[in-house]
Phi, psi and omega in degrees: 000143170312163184277311182275087169211163177296144173172108167267005174295144201297145171251134195255124173227125177252151184235120181263119184248103175266162198300142143078065143274172176279139169273312190304325182297326160322297190292332171257040164244302210258346165312313191289302190305308185290359166259341172311289182308321191274330172291343183264341180072000169240159179278110168295303189227150162232158175205179183192130150293105176271158165220184216275316178251026180074006189249146180314137181256137179249141189276168169295323158277025155094338162334121170245125177259139177267124193282177148288327164201193179258155193291352199274330185311173198261017181295128194238167163204207166267317182243141158238135196243129169250128190258139189196146188221263179279157190046030181317312193282000175283326196253021165214045189320176175305308157333302176286320187306342166284307171314284182329295196304327176276336209262330195290336183314324202283002186243128193291315190243168179211148186220180175192131182261106187048256187291349205293343173297345176289335170293314188297300196288319172291355175267004183064029195263330172243033167285139193055009149278166176281137197207155160234165174206174176310153208295323186294315210264014185294330179285305184318296179332289179325303189300328189270351172216075176314328191245050156235134189258096206303120184253109199286011192277165184275343172216139154236157173243125158233109185072224173282356179254126183240148151221152189230178194276321179169201181320284180307326159299342166253016165277322172296314174287350166263335171286319179286348150312303197292292189282347181264335175263288210245021149127160195277332196275002141312277192307336177285301161324313186298322193294300215288321187303317196263005181050055189235129182229017169309170176215025185300123169288178182283328195269011181297128186284138153317098186279146162323296181231146198260107193282334178043245199285337189295326202301323184264335179297297182235096197267339161309305185296322164315316173287300177315289162346302179308307192289320166288335169289347178270358165226084189252319193284317169254095200288160153271147146328156181266345158300320190277340171299321184280338186272347175289314184284355184043056167235172161297125172327318190291295184306321169291336174282330173285331169314280170315312169277354170292302198276326194235346169068050185199171179255179189287334175311298184295328185274300171329307176309299192292300197294320168310311200268329169301320174311318194270317189292312183294318134327328176295307190283336202248332177232169175284001196297153164277162179306315181309319176295325196267334159299316165311303159322318193233034169052047162246135195307326184205174173301309177306312175300306164317307194285338184274316169294317164296331174296328185273359175256332177244344176101352173202150184320155193294334190278328181286333174315306179276320175316297188287318158307326164286341189247016178277000000 
């Protein structure tokens, strides 16, 4: 029976939590299940948190989570969810990956949150399937796993496997799970507990920038930022952006100043530099590749702009932040 179909039996969920994961990703998984149980006054969900070695898991925010068991235990369940974020390859080395591949056979259904999709992919569990990961990593994920149909969606369900792009999409995914298994009314009540009125569909693309209130308050600024996010490797000129929005350059600049207290040029540069910084620290791409991916004509130009933004050259920044 599919995971996302009517079924009133208790769903046993195992959450494999890797170090440096996001607390929000964990909370969006756990609290939706907890709220559903509380509202239904019955155990619709049971869960355990597992770590690879049974030791406490240090999250990216510094919070420490004490797992219920280690992943090598004989605990079995219906659904295994792998939550990961930073340095997932370090936290799931090859030896542990082999253990993971053996243990997942015990679970009828699999899921991943954020960088957990990399673990599933490395284990060969996404071959031929549609899948997603966090928007920052979509291009690298697509390049590394050509046998996966990589989607930019908030979450993807394909057969017995689901993948989500991060914390908020995980909340949406669990609401969908509750709705399909236990009914629309319960899903609405769970959403209400968290004062959540999101109407995101699974296929909604993950945005480079979460525009929020700007979409209503300043549609032109919102649309300009969306265009910027779609043209990181080949940046548009500000006049080009204004022209596509049928605005004058001056009008666009005034709206940016009014809404964000920054010029569109500076905002665009900041967006590109933040993406570059993440790639310098969290990817294995060469600095030349990063320069090209963030729209710089040469490594020298990129290095100069990087130093102006962050106070050190990209090579020194990478060395400092990957050894700490």
